[in-house]
Structure formats: C-alpha cells, structure tokens
mmCIF file of C-alpha atoms in Angstrom:
data_model
loop_
_atom_site.group_PDB
_atom_site.id
_atom_site.type_symbol
_atom_site.label_atom_id
_atom_site.label_comp_id
_atom_site.label_asym_id
_atom_site.label_seq_id
_atom_site.Cartn_x
_atom_site.Cartn_y
_atom_site.Cartn_z
ATOM 1 C CA MET A 211 -5.025 -39.844 65.599
ATOM 2 C CA SER A 212 -1.770 -41.530 64.609
ATOM 3 C CA ILE A 213 -1.225 -45.188 63.871
ATOM 4 C CA TYR A 214 0.614 -45.522 67.201
ATOM 5 C CA ALA A 215 -2.472 -44.483 69.148
ATOM 6 C CA TYR A 216 -4.434 -47.163 67.342
ATOM 7 C CA ILE A 217 -2.096 -49.870 68.638
ATOM 8 C CA GLU A 218 -2.034 -48.557 72.195
ATOM 9 C CA GLU A 219 -5.773 -48.230 72.641
ATOM 10 C CA ALA A 220 -6.927 -51.451 70.975
ATOM 11 C CA PRO A 221 -4.951 -54.482 72.252
ATOM 12 C CA VAL A 222 -6.101 -57.762 70.666
ATOM 13 C CA SER A 223 -5.249 -61.317 71.673
ATOM 14 C CA PHE A 224 -2.860 -63.342 69.542
ATOM 15 C CA GLY A 225 -5.548 -65.896 68.693
ATOM 16 C CA VAL A 226 -7.971 -63.283 67.406
ATOM 17 C CA ARG A 227 -5.239 -61.598 65.384
ATOM 18 C CA LEU A 228 -4.130 -64.947 63.904
ATOM 19 C CA ALA A 229 -7.721 -65.832 62.964
ATOM 20 C CA THR A 230 -8.192 -62.414 61.354
ATOM 21 C CA THR A 231 -4.945 -62.751 59.412
ATOM 22 C CA LEU A 232 -5.802 -66.208 58.079
ATOM 23 C CA ALA A 233 -9.419 -65.380 57.263
ATOM 24 C CA VAL A 234 -8.692 -62.076 55.518
ATOM 25 C CA GLY A 235 -5.439 -63.132 53.813
ATOM 26 C CA CYS A 236 -6.616 -66.518 52.531
ATOM 27 C CA GLY A 237 -10.051 -65.111 51.705
ATOM 28 C CA PHE A 238 -8.670 -62.420 49.416
ATOM 29 C CA TRP A 239 -6.163 -64.856 47.890
ATOM 30 C CA CYS A 240 -8.997 -67.209 46.933
ATOM 31 C CA ALA A 241 -11.276 -64.365 45.815
ATOM 32 C CA SER A 242 -8.561 -62.958 43.583
ATOM 33 C CA HIS A 243 -8.014 -66.374 42.022
ATOM 34 C CA LEU A 244 -11.742 -66.814 41.401
ATOM 35 C CA TYR A 245 -11.830 -63.427 39.696
ATOM 36 C CA GLN A 246 -8.899 -64.464 37.513
ATOM 37 C CA ARG A 247 -10.679 -67.671 36.475
ATOM 38 C CA TRP A 248 -13.768 -65.679 35.521
ATOM 39 C CA ARG A 249 -11.711 -63.072 33.669
ATOM 40 C CA TYR A 250 -9.788 -65.677 31.691
ATOM 41 C CA ALA A 251 -13.036 -67.439 30.725
ATOM 42 C CA ALA A 252 -14.627 -64.155 29.623
ATOM 43 C CA LEU A 253 -11.591 -63.198 27.516
ATOM 44 C CA GLU A 254 -11.434 -66.637 25.911
ATOM 45 C CA HIS A 255 -15.133 -66.476 25.035
ATOM 46 C CA GLU A 256 -14.630 -63.022 23.511
ATOM 47 C CA ASP A 257 -11.661 -64.237 21.459
ATOM 48 C CA LYS A 258 -13.595 -67.251 20.163
ATOM 49 C CA SER A 259 -16.451 -64.964 19.141
ATOM 50 C CA MET A 260 -14.061 -62.716 17.229
ATOM 51 C CA LEU A 261 -12.457 -65.692 15.482
ATOM 52 C CA GLN A 262 -15.829 -67.008 14.355
ATOM 53 C CA ALA A 263 -17.377 -63.646 13.468
ATOM 54 C CA ARG A 264 -16.615 -61.465 10.464
ATOM 55 C CA PRO A 265 -15.747 -58.076 11.992
ATOM 56 C CA SER A 266 -14.727 -55.071 9.929
ATOM 57 C CA ASP A 267 -11.046 -54.554 9.199
ATOM 58 C CA ALA A 268 -10.837 -51.733 11.750
ATOM 59 C CA GLU A 269 -12.437 -53.842 14.496
ATOM 60 C CA ARG A 270 -10.234 -56.837 13.666
ATOM 61 C CA ASP A 271 -7.067 -54.725 13.706
ATOM 62 C CA LYS A 272 -8.080 -53.248 17.077
ATOM 63 C CA TRP A 273 -8.740 -56.705 18.490
ATOM 64 C CA ILE A 274 -5.466 -58.153 17.177
ATOM 65 C CA GLY A 275 -3.591 -55.192 18.681
ATOM 66 C CA ALA A 276 -5.219 -55.916 22.055
ATOM 67 C CA VAL A 277 -4.337 -59.618 21.716
ATOM 68 C CA LYS A 278 -0.680 -58.756 21.116
ATOM 69 C CA ARG A 279 -0.569 -56.485 24.177
ATOM 70 C CA GLU A 280 -2.335 -58.981 26.448
ATOM 71 C CA SER A 281 -0.196 -61.899 25.276
ATOM 72 C CA VAL A 282 2.819 -60.244 26.913
ATOM 73 C CA ASN A 283 1.103 -60.828 30.281
ATOM 74 C CA TYR A 284 -0.113 -64.317 29.298
ATOM 75 C CA GLY A 285 -3.675 -63.024 29.112
ATOM 76 C CA VAL A 286 -4.574 -64.723 25.808
ATOM 77 C CA SER A 287 -5.323 -68.418 25.411
ATOM 78 C CA PRO A 288 -2.706 -70.436 23.491
ATOM 79 C CA SER A 289 -5.391 -71.677 21.072
ATOM 80 C CA THR A 290 -6.243 -68.087 20.081
ATOM 81 C CA LEU A 291 -2.605 -67.215 19.391
ATOM 82 C CA ILE A 292 -2.059 -70.418 17.407
ATOM 83 C CA SER A 293 -5.179 -69.720 15.308
ATOM 84 C CA LEU A 294 -4.039 -66.162 14.585
ATOM 85 C CA GLY A 295 -0.569 -67.456 13.732
ATOM 86 C CA ASP A 296 -2.041 -69.928 11.245
ATOM 87 C CA THR A 297 -3.897 -67.101 9.470
ATOM 88 C CA GLY A 298 -0.806 -64.879 9.460
ATOM 89 C CA ASP A 299 -2.373 -62.173 11.645
ATOM 90 C CA ILE A 300 0.452 -62.317 14.215
ATOM 91 C CA ASP A 301 4.137 -63.156 14.072
ATOM 92 C CA ALA A 302 5.049 -66.810 13.813
ATOM 93 C CA GLY A 303 7.340 -66.410 16.826
ATOM 94 C CA LEU A 304 4.447 -65.327 19.060
ATOM 95 C CA SER A 305 2.336 -68.229 17.828
ATOM 96 C CA GLN A 306 5.145 -70.707 18.489
ATOM 97 C CA GLN A 307 5.697 -69.256 21.955
ATOM 98 C CA ALA A 308 2.028 -69.927 22.761
ATOM 99 C CA ASP A 309 2.568 -73.581 21.845
ATOM 100 C CA THR A 310 5.182 -74.047 24.574
ATOM 101 C CA GLY A 311 4.615 -75.474 28.033
ATOM 102 C CA ALA A 312 5.942 -72.339 29.727
ATOM 103 C CA PHE A 313 3.190 -70.163 28.220
ATOM 104 C CA ALA A 314 0.496 -72.733 29.042
ATOM 105 C CA ARG A 315 1.622 -72.856 32.687
ATOM 106 C CA ARG A 316 1.363 -69.080 33.044
ATOM 107 C CA TYR A 317 -2.022 -68.839 31.320
ATOM 108 C CA ASN A 318 -4.928 -69.315 33.750
ATOM 109 C CA PRO A 319 -2.816 -71.163 36.347
ATOM 110 C CA PRO A 320 -4.527 -73.353 38.983
ATOM 111 C CA LEU A 321 -4.732 -72.212 42.594
ATOM 112 C CA ALA A 322 -2.130 -74.748 43.753
ATOM 113 C CA SER A 323 0.507 -73.265 41.438
ATOM 114 C CA GLU A 324 -0.023 -69.820 43.003
ATOM 115 C CA ILE A 325 0.488 -70.919 46.598
ATOM 116 C CA THR A 326 3.402 -68.500 47.022
ATOM 117 C CA LEU A 327 1.062 -65.572 46.350
ATOM 118 C CA VAL A 328 -0.772 -66.228 49.609
ATOM 119 C CA PHE A 329 2.171 -64.884 51.631
ATOM 120 C CA PRO A 330 1.808 -61.220 50.529
ATOM 121 C CA TYR A 331 -1.872 -61.452 51.455
ATOM 122 C CA LEU A 332 -1.063 -62.891 54.867
ATOM 123 C CA LEU A 333 1.599 -60.237 55.492
ATOM 124 C CA ALA A 334 -0.806 -57.449 54.534
ATOM 125 C CA ALA A 335 -3.613 -58.902 56.653
ATOM 126 C CA TRP A 336 -1.309 -59.346 59.642
ATOM 127 C CA ALA A 337 0.071 -55.799 59.399
ATOM 128 C CA GLY A 338 -3.428 -54.400 59.056
ATOM 129 C CA SER A 339 -4.769 -56.468 61.959
ATOM 130 C CA LEU A 340 -2.296 -54.666 64.230
ATOM 131 C CA ILE A 341 -4.317 -51.527 63.522
ATOM 132 C CA SER A 342 -7.922 -52.699 63.078
ATOM 133 C CA ASP A 343 -9.988 -55.300 61.240
ATOM 134 C CA PRO A 344 -11.112 -52.857 58.497
ATOM 135 C CA TYR A 345 -7.469 -51.853 57.973
ATOM 136 C CA ALA A 346 -6.537 -55.540 57.564
ATOM 137 C CA VAL A 347 -9.157 -55.872 54.830
ATOM 138 C CA PHE A 348 -7.972 -52.577 53.308
ATOM 139 C CA LEU A 349 -4.371 -53.776 52.962
ATOM 140 C CA ALA A 350 -5.365 -57.227 51.701
ATOM 141 C CA ALA A 351 -7.613 -55.579 49.103
ATOM 142 C CA SER A 352 -4.642 -53.480 47.948
ATOM 143 C CA VAL A 353 -2.648 -56.687 47.369
ATOM 144 C CA ALA A 354 -5.543 -58.106 45.332
ATOM 145 C CA LEU A 355 -5.635 -54.936 43.231
ATOM 146 C CA GLY A 356 -1.890 -55.250 42.664
ATOM 147 C CA GLN A 357 -2.190 -58.880 41.569
ATOM 148 C CA GLU A 358 -4.983 -58.137 39.077
ATOM 149 C CA ASP A 359 -3.084 -55.110 37.778
ATOM 150 C CA MET A 360 -0.041 -57.308 37.216
ATOM 151 C CA ARG A 361 -2.125 -59.946 35.434
ATOM 152 C CA PHE A 362 -4.686 -57.920 33.467
ATOM 153 C CA ARG A 363 -3.661 -54.236 33.890
ATOM 154 C CA ILE A 364 -7.040 -53.399 35.416
ATOM 155 C CA ALA A 365 -8.492 -52.524 38.820
ATOM 156 C CA PRO A 366 -11.594 -54.737 39.247
ATOM 157 C CA VAL A 367 -14.577 -52.672 40.362
ATOM 158 C CA PRO A 368 -15.661 -55.037 43.215
ATOM 159 C CA MET A 369 -12.159 -54.997 44.728
ATOM 160 C CA LEU A 370 -11.940 -51.243 44.242
ATOM 161 C CA LEU A 371 -15.227 -50.817 46.126
ATOM 162 C CA VAL A 372 -13.985 -53.003 48.992
ATOM 163 C CA PHE A 373 -10.695 -51.057 49.005
ATOM 164 C CA ALA A 374 -12.517 -47.711 49.211
ATOM 165 C CA THR A 375 -15.119 -48.847 51.765
ATOM 166 C CA THR A 376 -12.607 -50.345 54.192
ATOM 167 C CA GLY A 377 -10.358 -47.326 53.730
ATOM 168 C CA ALA A 378 -13.247 -45.137 54.851
ATOM 169 C CA LEU A 379 -14.212 -47.429 57.752
ATOM 170 C CA SER A 380 -10.629 -47.615 59.044
ATOM 171 C CA SER A 381 -10.230 -43.841 59.079
ATOM 172 C CA PRO A 382 -10.336 -42.231 62.557
ATOM 173 C CA TRP A 383 -11.922 -39.179 60.896
ATOM 174 C CA GLY A 384 -15.064 -41.194 60.234
ATOM 175 C CA PRO A 385 -16.345 -42.290 56.808
ATOM 176 C CA TYR A 386 -18.139 -39.025 55.992
ATOM 177 C CA ALA A 387 -15.107 -36.800 56.526
ATOM 178 C CA TRP A 388 -13.006 -39.357 54.630
ATOM 179 C CA VAL A 389 -15.341 -39.199 51.611
ATOM 180 C CA VAL A 390 -15.319 -35.384 51.643
ATOM 181 C CA ILE A 391 -11.523 -35.469 51.286
ATOM 182 C CA ALA A 392 -11.204 -38.500 48.994
ATOM 183 C CA ILE A 393 -13.604 -37.373 46.259
ATOM 184 C CA PRO A 394 -11.956 -33.969 45.574
ATOM 185 C CA LEU A 395 -8.543 -35.663 45.721
ATOM 186 C CA ALA A 396 -9.598 -38.238 43.111
ATOM 187 C CA ALA A 397 -11.025 -35.435 40.947
ATOM 188 C CA ALA A 398 -7.723 -33.545 41.220
ATOM 189 C CA PHE A 399 -5.782 -36.625 40.100
ATOM 190 C CA ALA A 400 -8.218 -37.078 37.207
ATOM 191 C CA LEU A 401 -7.542 -33.485 36.108
ATOM 192 C CA ILE A 402 -3.781 -34.027 36.394
ATOM 193 C CA SER A 403 -4.126 -37.232 34.356
ATOM 194 C CA PHE A 404 -6.040 -35.373 31.646
ATOM 195 C CA VAL A 405 -3.366 -32.654 31.473
ATOM 196 C CA MET A 406 -0.551 -35.223 31.372
ATOM 197 C CA LYS A 407 -2.242 -37.010 28.474
ATOM 198 C CA LYS A 408 -2.778 -33.788 26.510
ATOM 199 C CA VAL A 409 0.647 -32.273 27.154
ATOM 200 C CA GLY A 410 3.007 -35.241 27.378
ATOM 201 C CA GLY A 411 0.999 -38.115 25.975
ATOM 202 C CA VAL A 412 1.301 -39.934 29.312
ATOM 203 C CA ILE A 413 -1.741 -42.109 29.995
ATOM 204 C CA TRP A 414 -2.697 -42.556 33.637
ATOM 205 C CA HIS A 415 -5.634 -44.936 33.876
ATOM 206 C CA ALA A 416 -8.701 -44.241 36.009
ATOM 207 C CA GLY A 417 -7.951 -47.099 38.377
ATOM 208 C CA ASP A 418 -4.536 -45.640 39.111
ATOM 209 C CA TYR A 419 -5.676 -42.232 40.297
ATOM 210 C CA LEU A 420 -8.642 -43.677 42.170
ATOM 211 C CA THR A 421 -6.488 -46.113 44.143
ATOM 212 C CA LEU A 422 -3.859 -43.429 44.771
ATOM 213 C CA ALA A 423 -6.502 -41.027 46.106
ATOM 214 C CA ILE A 424 -7.907 -43.724 48.405
ATOM 215 C CA ALA A 425 -4.425 -44.687 49.598
ATOM 216 C CA LEU A 426 -3.421 -41.092 50.304
ATOM 217 C CA THR A 427 -6.521 -40.382 52.350
ATOM 218 C CA ALA A 428 -5.891 -43.583 54.323
ATOM 219 C CA VAL A 429 -2.286 -42.700 55.154
ATOM 220 C CA LEU A 430 -3.264 -39.117 55.939
ATOM 221 C CA SER A 431 -5.811 -40.287 58.493
ATOM 222 C CA ALA A 432 -3.462 -42.906 59.963
ATOM 223 C CA GLY A 433 -0.535 -40.486 60.230
ATOM 224 C CA THR A 434 1.839 -42.471 57.984
ATOM 225 C CA VAL A 435 2.326 -39.992 55.135
ATOM 226 C CA PHE A 436 6.123 -39.808 55.388
ATOM 227 C CA GLU A 437 6.481 -43.586 55.573
ATOM 228 C CA PHE A 438 4.151 -44.022 52.599
ATOM 229 C CA LEU A 439 5.955 -41.495 50.383
ATOM 230 C CA ALA A 440 9.396 -42.919 51.261
ATOM 231 C CA THR A 441 8.303 -46.512 50.614
ATOM 232 C CA HIS A 442 6.494 -45.462 47.436
ATOM 233 C CA LEU A 443 9.651 -43.841 46.077
ATOM 234 C CA LEU A 444 11.753 -46.877 47.019
ATOM 235 C CA CYS A 445 9.338 -49.340 45.366
ATOM 236 C CA ALA A 446 9.121 -47.221 42.220
ATOM 237 C CA CYS A 447 12.932 -47.086 41.960
ATOM 238 C CA ILE A 448 13.230 -50.851 42.487
ATOM 239 C CA LEU A 449 10.651 -51.503 39.767
ATOM 240 C CA GLU A 450 12.412 -49.131 37.361
ATOM 241 C CA LEU A 451 15.768 -50.845 37.973
ATOM 242 C CA ALA A 452 14.148 -54.260 37.503
ATOM 243 C CA ILE A 453 12.622 -53.202 34.174
ATOM 244 C CA ARG A 454 15.996 -51.900 32.963
ATOM 245 C CA HIS A 455 18.254 -54.722 34.119
ATOM 246 C CA ILE A 456 16.158 -57.904 34.470
ATOM 247 C CA PRO A 457 15.066 -59.360 31.104
ATOM 248 C CA ALA A 458 11.957 -61.004 32.563
ATOM 249 C CA CYS A 459 10.718 -57.574 33.759
ATOM 250 C CA ALA A 460 11.407 -55.749 30.488
ATOM 251 C CA ARG A 461 7.856 -56.504 29.296
ATOM 252 C CA LEU A 462 6.547 -54.085 31.951
ATOM 253 C CA LYS A 463 8.263 -51.082 30.357
ATOM 254 C CA ASP A 464 5.281 -49.780 28.365
ATOM 255 C CA ASN A 465 2.582 -50.784 30.832
ATOM 256 C CA VAL A 466 3.699 -50.580 34.449
ATOM 257 C CA PRO A 467 1.337 -52.247 36.980
ATOM 258 C CA TYR A 468 1.049 -49.213 39.273
ATOM 259 C CA ASN A 469 -1.157 -50.891 41.876
ATOM 260 C CA VAL A 470 1.671 -53.313 42.700
ATOM 261 C CA VAL A 471 3.806 -50.328 43.724
ATOM 262 C CA LEU A 472 0.879 -48.823 45.623
ATOM 263 C CA SER A 473 0.156 -52.027 47.548
ATOM 264 C CA ALA A 474 3.798 -52.560 48.489
ATOM 265 C CA SER A 475 3.999 -48.928 49.617
ATOM 266 C CA LEU A 476 0.912 -49.209 51.831
ATOM 267 C CA VAL A 477 2.022 -52.440 53.504
ATOM 268 C CA GLY A 478 5.609 -51.210 53.844
ATOM 269 C CA ALA A 479 4.529 -47.871 55.311
ATOM 270 C CA THR A 480 2.306 -49.632 57.847
ATOM 271 C CA LEU A 481 5.105 -51.977 58.944
ATOM 272 C CA ILE A 482 7.598 -49.102 59.244
ATOM 273 C CA ALA A 483 5.132 -47.056 61.320
ATOM 274 C CA ILE A 484 4.444 -50.040 63.585
ATOM 275 C CA LEU A 485 8.173 -50.670 64.069
ATOM 276 C CA LYS A 486 8.766 -47.002 64.838
ATOM 277 C CA GLY A 487 5.938 -47.035 67.358
ATOM 278 C CA ASN A 488 7.329 -50.135 69.044
ATOM 279 C CA LEU A 489 10.941 -48.925 69.021
ATOM 280 C CA LEU A 490 10.347 -45.364 70.200
#
C-alpha cells in the first residue's frame, strides 16, 4: 500500500488533525526538553564527582578528553571548564570561553529560549497526521532523535523505542512483518559498520544504523523510498556544504549528527509524497 492510498482511504476532519498536530508536536518538544534537563544534570553531577575524586591518570585523561569533545556542543557546565582551566588541564582559551554569556546561554537553555524548535515538531506531526496518528508520532520522534543527536550525539533509548514502535504500528504490512524485515536490516547495517571501522577507521554509532534501519523499513512500507533517498542525499549535501563554508557549523566536521539528516529526510520525503499524490 502506498502513501497515497493512506490519504484516500482515511479522511480526517481538520479539527482532529489540528489537535493531533498540537498534541504530538508540543508533547515531543516538551519531552525532548525534559530529557535535556535530566541529561545536563546527570553530566554535571558526573563532572563534579570526577573533580572531587582522585581517579587514575588514565581515567582522568579519558574524562578530560570527553569534556573537550562535549564542550564543542555546549554539553559541559561552565563551572567545570573554569575549574579545569584553573588547574591547567584544558586550554585557557576554552576556559575563558566558558566564562562568557554566549556559552552560558547555550548550556542547558530554558524551554522559552527554544521556542523556535517547536516548529519542526509541529511540521513533522502535521505531515504525519495526513497519513495516520502512529505516523505522526513516528515523525515527531525522529525530530526528537535529531535534536538530541545535535545536542549530545546520542540516540536516547526511550525515544528510540517510541520511534521503532510507531514505525511498526504505522506500517501497512503489520508490526510482525515489519519486525521480520527491520531486525535483519539493522544487523546488516551493524555488520557494515564493523567492516567500515576495521577497514577505513570510520565509526558509525549503534544509534545511527538502528534509526536508519527503522526509517528504511518505514519508507519501504509507505512506498516513499525514492523520495526518501533523494531528500536524504540533498540534506547530506547541504550539511556538508554548511560544515565547509559556515564557520558556526565547522564544529560538526568530526562528529556529524546523523539523526538530524535522517529526520529531515523522513519529513521531507513524506511531504514530497503527499504533494505528488495531491498534484497527480
């Protein structure tokens, strides 16, 4: 069954669709922010424990290396960076940067300062609601995964479970057939990732191949494979150009947030398929 058949056989009133869009979009926006607050608090507690403890040199070097990487994404508290700067464990420039207002605003920002981020959630929820309620949740969950990947370079397990479950529920094949296809596909990507790491030193994290496998099975069942691949290629090229030519994006060079590309590709492919169905 294609995505066009979905739209034709399941007409929904504007009020119901609007309620679904607002509930799903705003719900995931708030849930993502709550996860960020928890994650920031957990990282800050871990950093304070490391500052007060007396770890071995190897453990301290590993922790300081992680702090340097996470500070690029504003994932380390300013107080931790200032303390490490005072002891000479990190560059003075990084410590001074943490003492600026710009860094403090980007570290653990309040919900009100992230109001613009609600619009991608609403767009994803609206596009998905044109197909089905589970598909609306599926697309909104992909946006949440992209936001957390951009912030922390991880795919939170609860959001990944919601992403996979709604992907299975929205499949016209049925959840059991979806699982039979998704699991071998994820295993194949894991094998490819292992080979890439051994041969070329390219690290592809577990969250990346899991979300890609889930996304591919979703677009296969919805009949939007071509749209997904075309949008995926376009988004990847735009991100690569941004990293090369926009100074603010240069920090993404060594650690690209893949789930941002994946989310944009899923939402874009859905919108293109809907437009094609309406225009044809």
